Coordinates of C-alpha atoms and ligand atoms in Angstrom, one line a residue:
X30 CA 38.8 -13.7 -88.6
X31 CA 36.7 -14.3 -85.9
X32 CA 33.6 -16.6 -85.5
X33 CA 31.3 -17.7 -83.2
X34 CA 30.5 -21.3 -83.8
X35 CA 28.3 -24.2 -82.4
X36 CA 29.9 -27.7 -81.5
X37 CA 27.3 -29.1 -80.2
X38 CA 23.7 -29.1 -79.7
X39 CA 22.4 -27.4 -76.2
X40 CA 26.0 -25.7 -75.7
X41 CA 27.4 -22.1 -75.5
X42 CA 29.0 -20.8 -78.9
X43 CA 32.0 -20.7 -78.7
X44 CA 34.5 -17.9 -80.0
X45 CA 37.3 -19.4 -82.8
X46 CA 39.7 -17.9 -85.1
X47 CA 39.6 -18.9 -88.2
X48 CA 40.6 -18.2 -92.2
X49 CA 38.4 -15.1 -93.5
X50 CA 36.6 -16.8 -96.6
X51 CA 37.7 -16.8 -100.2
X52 CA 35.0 -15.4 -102.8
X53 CA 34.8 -16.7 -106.3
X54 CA 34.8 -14.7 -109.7
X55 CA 31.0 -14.3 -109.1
X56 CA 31.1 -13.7 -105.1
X57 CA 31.3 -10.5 -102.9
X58 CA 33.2 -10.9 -99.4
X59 CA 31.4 -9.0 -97.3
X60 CA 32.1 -7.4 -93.5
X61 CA 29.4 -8.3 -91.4
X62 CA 28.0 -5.4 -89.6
X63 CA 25.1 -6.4 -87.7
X64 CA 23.2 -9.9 -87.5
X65 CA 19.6 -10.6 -85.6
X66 CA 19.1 -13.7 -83.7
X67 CA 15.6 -16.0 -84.3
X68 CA 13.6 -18.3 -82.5
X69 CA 15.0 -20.6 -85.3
X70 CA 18.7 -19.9 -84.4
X71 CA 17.2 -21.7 -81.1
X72 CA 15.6 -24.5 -83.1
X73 CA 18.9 -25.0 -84.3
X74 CA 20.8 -24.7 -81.1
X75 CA 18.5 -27.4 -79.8
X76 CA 19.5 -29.6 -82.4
X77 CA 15.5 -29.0 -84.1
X78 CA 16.9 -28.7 -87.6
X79 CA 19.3 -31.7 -87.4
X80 CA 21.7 -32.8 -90.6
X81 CA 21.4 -32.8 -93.4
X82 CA 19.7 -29.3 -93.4
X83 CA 22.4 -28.6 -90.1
X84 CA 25.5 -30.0 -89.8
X85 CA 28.0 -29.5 -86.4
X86 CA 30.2 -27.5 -86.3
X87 CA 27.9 -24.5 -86.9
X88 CA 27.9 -21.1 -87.3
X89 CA 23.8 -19.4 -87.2
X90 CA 22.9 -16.4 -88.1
X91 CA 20.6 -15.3 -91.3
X92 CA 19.6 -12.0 -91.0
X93 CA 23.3 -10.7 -92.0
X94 CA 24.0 -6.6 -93.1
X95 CA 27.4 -6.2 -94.1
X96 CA 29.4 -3.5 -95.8
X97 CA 31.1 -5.1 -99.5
X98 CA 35.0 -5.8 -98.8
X99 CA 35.7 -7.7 -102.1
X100 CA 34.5 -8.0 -104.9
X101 CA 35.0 -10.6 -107.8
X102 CA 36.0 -10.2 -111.0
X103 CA 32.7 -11.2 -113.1
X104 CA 30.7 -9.0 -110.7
X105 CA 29.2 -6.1 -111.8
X106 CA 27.4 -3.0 -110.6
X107 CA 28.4 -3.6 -106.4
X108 CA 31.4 -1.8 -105.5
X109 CA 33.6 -1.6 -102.2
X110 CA 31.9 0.2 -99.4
X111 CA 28.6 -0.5 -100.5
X112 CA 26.5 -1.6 -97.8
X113 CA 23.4 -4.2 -97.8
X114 CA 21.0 -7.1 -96.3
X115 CA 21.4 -10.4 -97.5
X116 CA 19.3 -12.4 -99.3
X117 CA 19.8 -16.0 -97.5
X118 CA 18.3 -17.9 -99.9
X119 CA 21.3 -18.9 -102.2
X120 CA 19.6 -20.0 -105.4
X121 CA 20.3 -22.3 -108.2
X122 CA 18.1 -19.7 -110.6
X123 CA 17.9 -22.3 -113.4
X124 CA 14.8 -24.7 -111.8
X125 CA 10.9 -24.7 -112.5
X126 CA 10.7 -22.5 -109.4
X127 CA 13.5 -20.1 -109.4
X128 CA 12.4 -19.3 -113.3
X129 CA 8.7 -18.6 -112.6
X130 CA 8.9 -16.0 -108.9
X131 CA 9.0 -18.4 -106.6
X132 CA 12.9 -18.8 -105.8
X133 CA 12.1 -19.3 -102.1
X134 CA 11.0 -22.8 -103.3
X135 CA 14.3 -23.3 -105.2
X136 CA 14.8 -26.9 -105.4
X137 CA 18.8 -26.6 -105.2
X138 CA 18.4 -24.3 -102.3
X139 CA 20.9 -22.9 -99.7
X140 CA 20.4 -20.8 -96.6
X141 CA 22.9 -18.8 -95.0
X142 CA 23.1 -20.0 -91.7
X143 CA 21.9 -23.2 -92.6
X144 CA 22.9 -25.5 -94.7
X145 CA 25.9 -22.4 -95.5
X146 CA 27.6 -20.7 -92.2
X147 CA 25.8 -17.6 -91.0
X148 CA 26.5 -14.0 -89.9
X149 CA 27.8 -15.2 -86.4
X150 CA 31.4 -14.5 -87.8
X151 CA 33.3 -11.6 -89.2
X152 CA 33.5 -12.1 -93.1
X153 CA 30.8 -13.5 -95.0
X154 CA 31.0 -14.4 -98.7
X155 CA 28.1 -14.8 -101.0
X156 CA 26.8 -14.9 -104.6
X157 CA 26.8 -11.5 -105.5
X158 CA 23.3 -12.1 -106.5
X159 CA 22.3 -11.9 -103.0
X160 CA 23.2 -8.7 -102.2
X161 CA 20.3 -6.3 -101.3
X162 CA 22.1 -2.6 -101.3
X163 CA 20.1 0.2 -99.3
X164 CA 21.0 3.6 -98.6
X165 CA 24.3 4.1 -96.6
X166 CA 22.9 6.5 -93.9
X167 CA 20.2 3.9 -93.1
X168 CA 21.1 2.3 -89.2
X169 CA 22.6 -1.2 -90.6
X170 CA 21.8 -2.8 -87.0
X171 CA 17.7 -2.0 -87.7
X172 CA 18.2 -3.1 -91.7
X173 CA 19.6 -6.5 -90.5
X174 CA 15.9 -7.9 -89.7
X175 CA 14.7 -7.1 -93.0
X176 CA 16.1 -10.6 -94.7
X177 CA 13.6 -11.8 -92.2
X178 CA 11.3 -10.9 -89.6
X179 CA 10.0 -8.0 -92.2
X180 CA 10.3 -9.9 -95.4
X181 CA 9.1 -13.3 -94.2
X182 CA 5.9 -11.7 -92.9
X183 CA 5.5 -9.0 -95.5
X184 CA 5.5 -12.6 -98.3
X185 CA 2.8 -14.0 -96.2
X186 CA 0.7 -11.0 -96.0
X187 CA 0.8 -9.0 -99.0
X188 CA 1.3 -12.0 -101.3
X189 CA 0.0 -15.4 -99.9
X190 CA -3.2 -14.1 -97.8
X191 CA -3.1 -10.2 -100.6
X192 CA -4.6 -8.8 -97.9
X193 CA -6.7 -5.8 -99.0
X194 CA -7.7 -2.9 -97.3
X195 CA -10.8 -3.3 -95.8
X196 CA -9.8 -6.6 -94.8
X197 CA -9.4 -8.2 -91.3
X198 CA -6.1 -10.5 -90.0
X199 CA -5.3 -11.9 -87.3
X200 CA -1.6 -12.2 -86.3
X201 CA -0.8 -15.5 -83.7
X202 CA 2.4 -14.9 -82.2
X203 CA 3.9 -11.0 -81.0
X204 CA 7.2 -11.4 -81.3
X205 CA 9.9 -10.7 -84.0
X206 CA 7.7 -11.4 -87.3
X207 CA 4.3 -10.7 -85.1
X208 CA 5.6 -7.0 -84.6
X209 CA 6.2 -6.4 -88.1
X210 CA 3.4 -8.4 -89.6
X211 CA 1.2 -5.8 -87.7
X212 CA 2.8 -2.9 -89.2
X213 CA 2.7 -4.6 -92.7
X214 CA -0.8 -5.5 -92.1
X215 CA -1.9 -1.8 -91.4
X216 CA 0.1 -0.7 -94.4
X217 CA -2.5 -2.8 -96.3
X218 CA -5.7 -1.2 -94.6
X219 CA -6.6 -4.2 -92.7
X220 CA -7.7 -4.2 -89.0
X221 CA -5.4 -6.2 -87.5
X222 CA -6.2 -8.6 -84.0
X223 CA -3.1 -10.1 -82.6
X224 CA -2.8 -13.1 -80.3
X225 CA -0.2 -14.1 -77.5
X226 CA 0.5 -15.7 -74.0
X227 CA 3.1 -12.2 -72.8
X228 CA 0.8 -9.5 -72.1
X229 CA 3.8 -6.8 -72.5
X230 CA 4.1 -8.5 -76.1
X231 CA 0.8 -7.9 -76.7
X232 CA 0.7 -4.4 -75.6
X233 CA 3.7 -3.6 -77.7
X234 CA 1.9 -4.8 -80.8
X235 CA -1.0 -2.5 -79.4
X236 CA 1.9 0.4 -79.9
X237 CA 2.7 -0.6 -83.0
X238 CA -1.3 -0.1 -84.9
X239 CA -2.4 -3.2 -83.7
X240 CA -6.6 -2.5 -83.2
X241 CA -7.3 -5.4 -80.6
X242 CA -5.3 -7.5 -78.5
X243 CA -5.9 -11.2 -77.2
X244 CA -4.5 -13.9 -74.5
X245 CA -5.1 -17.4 -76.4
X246 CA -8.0 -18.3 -74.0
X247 CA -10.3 -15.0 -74.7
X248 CA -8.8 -14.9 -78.7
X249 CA -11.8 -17.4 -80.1
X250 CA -15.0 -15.5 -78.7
X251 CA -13.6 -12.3 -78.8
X252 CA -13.0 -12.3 -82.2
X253 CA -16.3 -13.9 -83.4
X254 CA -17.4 -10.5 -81.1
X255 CA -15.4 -8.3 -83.2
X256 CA -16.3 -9.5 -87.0
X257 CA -20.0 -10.1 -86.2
X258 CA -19.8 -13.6 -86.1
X259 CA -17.6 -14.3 -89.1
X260 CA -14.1 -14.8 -88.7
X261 CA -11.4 -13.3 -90.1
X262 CA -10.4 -12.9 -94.0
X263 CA -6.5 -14.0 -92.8
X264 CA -4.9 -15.8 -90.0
X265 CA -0.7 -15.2 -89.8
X266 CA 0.3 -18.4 -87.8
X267 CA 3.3 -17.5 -86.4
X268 CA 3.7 -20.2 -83.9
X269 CA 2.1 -22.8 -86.0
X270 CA 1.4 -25.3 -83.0
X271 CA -1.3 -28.0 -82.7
X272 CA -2.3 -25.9 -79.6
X273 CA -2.9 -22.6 -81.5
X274 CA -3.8 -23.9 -84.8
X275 CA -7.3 -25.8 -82.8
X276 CA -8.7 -22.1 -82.8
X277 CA -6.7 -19.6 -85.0
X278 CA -7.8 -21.8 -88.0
X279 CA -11.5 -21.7 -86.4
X280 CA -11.3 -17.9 -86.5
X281 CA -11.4 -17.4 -90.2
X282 CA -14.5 -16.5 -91.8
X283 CA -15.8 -18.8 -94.6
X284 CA -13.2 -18.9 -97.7
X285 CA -10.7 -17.4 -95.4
X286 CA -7.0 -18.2 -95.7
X287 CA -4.8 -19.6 -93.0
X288 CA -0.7 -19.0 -93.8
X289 CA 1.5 -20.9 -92.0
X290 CA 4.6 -19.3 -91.2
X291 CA 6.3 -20.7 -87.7
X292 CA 6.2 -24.4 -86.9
X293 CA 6.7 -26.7 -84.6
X294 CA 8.7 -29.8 -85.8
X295 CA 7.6 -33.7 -85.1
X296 CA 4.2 -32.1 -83.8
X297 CA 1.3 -32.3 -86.6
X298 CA -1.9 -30.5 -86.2
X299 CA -5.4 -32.6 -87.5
X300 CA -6.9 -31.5 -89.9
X301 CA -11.1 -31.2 -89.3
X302 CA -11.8 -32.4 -92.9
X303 CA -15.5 -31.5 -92.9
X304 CA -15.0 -27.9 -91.9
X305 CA -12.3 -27.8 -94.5
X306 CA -15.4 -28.8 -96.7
X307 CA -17.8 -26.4 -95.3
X308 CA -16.3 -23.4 -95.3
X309 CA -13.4 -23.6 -98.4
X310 CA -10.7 -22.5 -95.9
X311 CA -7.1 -22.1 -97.5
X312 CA -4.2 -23.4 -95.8
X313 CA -0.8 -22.2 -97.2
X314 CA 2.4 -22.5 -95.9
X315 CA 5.0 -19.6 -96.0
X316 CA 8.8 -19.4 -96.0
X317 CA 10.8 -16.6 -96.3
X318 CA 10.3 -13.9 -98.8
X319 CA 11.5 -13.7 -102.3
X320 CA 14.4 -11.7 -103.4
X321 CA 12.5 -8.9 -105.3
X322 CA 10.3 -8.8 -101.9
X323 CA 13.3 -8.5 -100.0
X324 CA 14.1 -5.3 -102.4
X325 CA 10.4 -3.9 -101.6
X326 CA 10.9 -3.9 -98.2
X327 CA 13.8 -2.0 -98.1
X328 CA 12.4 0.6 -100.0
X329 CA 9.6 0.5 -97.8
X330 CA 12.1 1.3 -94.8
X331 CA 13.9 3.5 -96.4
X332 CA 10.7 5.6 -96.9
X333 CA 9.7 5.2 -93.6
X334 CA 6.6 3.1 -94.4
X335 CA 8.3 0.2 -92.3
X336 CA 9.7 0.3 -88.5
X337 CA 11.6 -2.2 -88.3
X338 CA 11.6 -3.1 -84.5
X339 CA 15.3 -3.8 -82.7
X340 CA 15.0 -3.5 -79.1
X341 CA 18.2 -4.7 -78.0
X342 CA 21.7 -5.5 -79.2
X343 CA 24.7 -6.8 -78.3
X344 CA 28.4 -6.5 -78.7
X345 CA 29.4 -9.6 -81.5
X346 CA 31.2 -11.1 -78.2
X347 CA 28.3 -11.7 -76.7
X348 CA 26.8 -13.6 -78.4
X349 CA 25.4 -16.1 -75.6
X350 CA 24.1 -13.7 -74.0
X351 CA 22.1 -12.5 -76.7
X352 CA 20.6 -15.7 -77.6
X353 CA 20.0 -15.8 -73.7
X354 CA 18.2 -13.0 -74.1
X355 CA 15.8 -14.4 -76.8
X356 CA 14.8 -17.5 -75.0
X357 CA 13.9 -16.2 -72.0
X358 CA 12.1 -13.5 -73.7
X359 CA 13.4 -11.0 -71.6
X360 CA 13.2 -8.5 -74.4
X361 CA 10.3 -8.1 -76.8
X362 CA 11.2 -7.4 -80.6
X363 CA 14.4 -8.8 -82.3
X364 CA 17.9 -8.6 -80.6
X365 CA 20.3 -8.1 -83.2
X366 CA 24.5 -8.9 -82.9
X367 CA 26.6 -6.1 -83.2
X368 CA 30.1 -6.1 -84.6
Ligands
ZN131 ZN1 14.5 -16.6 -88.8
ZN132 ZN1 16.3 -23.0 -108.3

């Protein structure tokens, strides 16, 4: 089979042939259809998410559709044909965490595309555990994003901030997640603000329900303006830099909730301890989604509830070029791989 891999840090990819996987008695070997590329995939490109968590050579890519070409023996109830996302997280489902809901935490955890190779590549095996089946006639290049910019920001929103209708968010950061927080955001009945540097970002956002739009510097008054002086009930930190964290944790009203979802490694934020104290804000990091929350967005999608946003792909081949793409932000919304 075919694979794009990485070699080394700050290079192209480069196209290998290689064996197609073996699956175990409990595996599926699955055809990979489709793949979206993350700001992460660039973390890892540039050597951000170094061994043990990444080790060279490489192959990214963890937002993986593909169509079920084997199947093994002790697997039941996923036949040939089948399509689905999958769920990256590769748990040990025995631990204090994956036994009470919170697998993401798993303590034996994998990632596809990680510490396991990713969707850059033609065949793909994986627990058959992992397998998230949607409907057939659903486009599988749109379904790809679900294992992550949808489900990562649909776990921080509907379960770590519960945002309730009513309620008001603000969403830091308009790209891949960004987009989809908003939608998931309105789905809840909040009013959502959302803050970025790229205006076109911002007015795509705007498209997509979002009921005010902010450039950093005017973000801090003007939402003060807009909740009469209070702050917000929930800030989604997508970026998760010292620089926005100053003023997107600021923004929360008193006994708000802050979710940390992006991050920026080697660059801690400090902490105002006394405003901590005054005003009982939450701070909660976020990663991923949950299996089960992976499940309840694709029914979400499937009923139409969710858009999720793909805005540009590209032919498997070009790979480069796609990831390209994504750093220079030339497109807004998630690229996704083709195959
Ligand atoms: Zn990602
Ligand atoms: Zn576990």
């Amino acid at each position: 089979m075919k694979a794009m891999i990485l070699n080394e840090y700050n290079s192209s990819l480069e196209l290998i042939e290689m064996d197609t996987p073996r699956f175990k008695r409990d595996e599926i070997l699955l055809k990979v259809k489709a793949c979206g590329i993350c700001q992460t995939d660039l973390k890892i490109i540039r050597g951000e998410i170094p061994p043990p968590i990444v080790t060279l050579p490489h192959i990214i890519g963890h937002e993986v559709v593909g169509e079920v070409v084997g199947v093994g023996e002790f697997v039941s109830g996923v036949d040939r044909g089948d399509v689905g996302v999958v769920y990256i997280y590769i748990t040990c489902r025995e631990c204090q965490w994956c036994l009470t809901g919170r697998e993401n935490l798993c303590i034996n955890l994998k990632r596809v595309g990680f510490e396991l190779s990713g969707g850059f590549e033609e065949y793909l095996q994986i627990p058959a555990y992992a397998f998230c089946p949607f409907k057939k006639d659903m486009p599988l290049h749109e379904m790809a994003i679900l294992a992550d910019a949808v489900g990562t920001p649909y776990h921080a929103i509907t379960r770590l901030a519960d945002v309730k209708a009513g309620q008001s968010v603000l969403i830091v950061g308009a790209g891949g997640l960004g987009i989809h927080g908003v939608q998931i955001a309105k789905l809840c009945g909040a009013k959502v603000f959302v803050v970025d540097k790229d205006q076109n970002a911002l007015n795509f956002a705007q498209e997509l329900g979002a009921d005010k739009i902010f450039s950093p510097d005017k973000a801090p008054q003007g939402i003060r303006d807009l909740t009469g002086g209070q702050g917000v009930d929930a800030v989604i930190e997508i970026v998760g830099t010292p620089e926005t964290l100053s003023w997107s944790l600021p923004s929360l009203k008193k006994g708000g909730k802050l979710i940390v979802v992006g991050y920026a490694p080697g660059r801690p934020f400090p902490l105002d301890t006394m405003a901590m104290h005054y005003n009982e804000w939450e701070i909660i990091g976020s990663r991923l989604s949950t299996k089960t929350e992976l499940l309840q967005v694709i029914k979400l999608v499937e009923e139409g509830k969710i858009k999720p946003v793909v805005t540009k792909t590209f032919p498997f081949a070009q790979a480069n070029e796609a990831i390209k793409a994504l750093s220079k932000k030339t497109t807004l919304g998630r690229i996704v791989l083709t195959f």
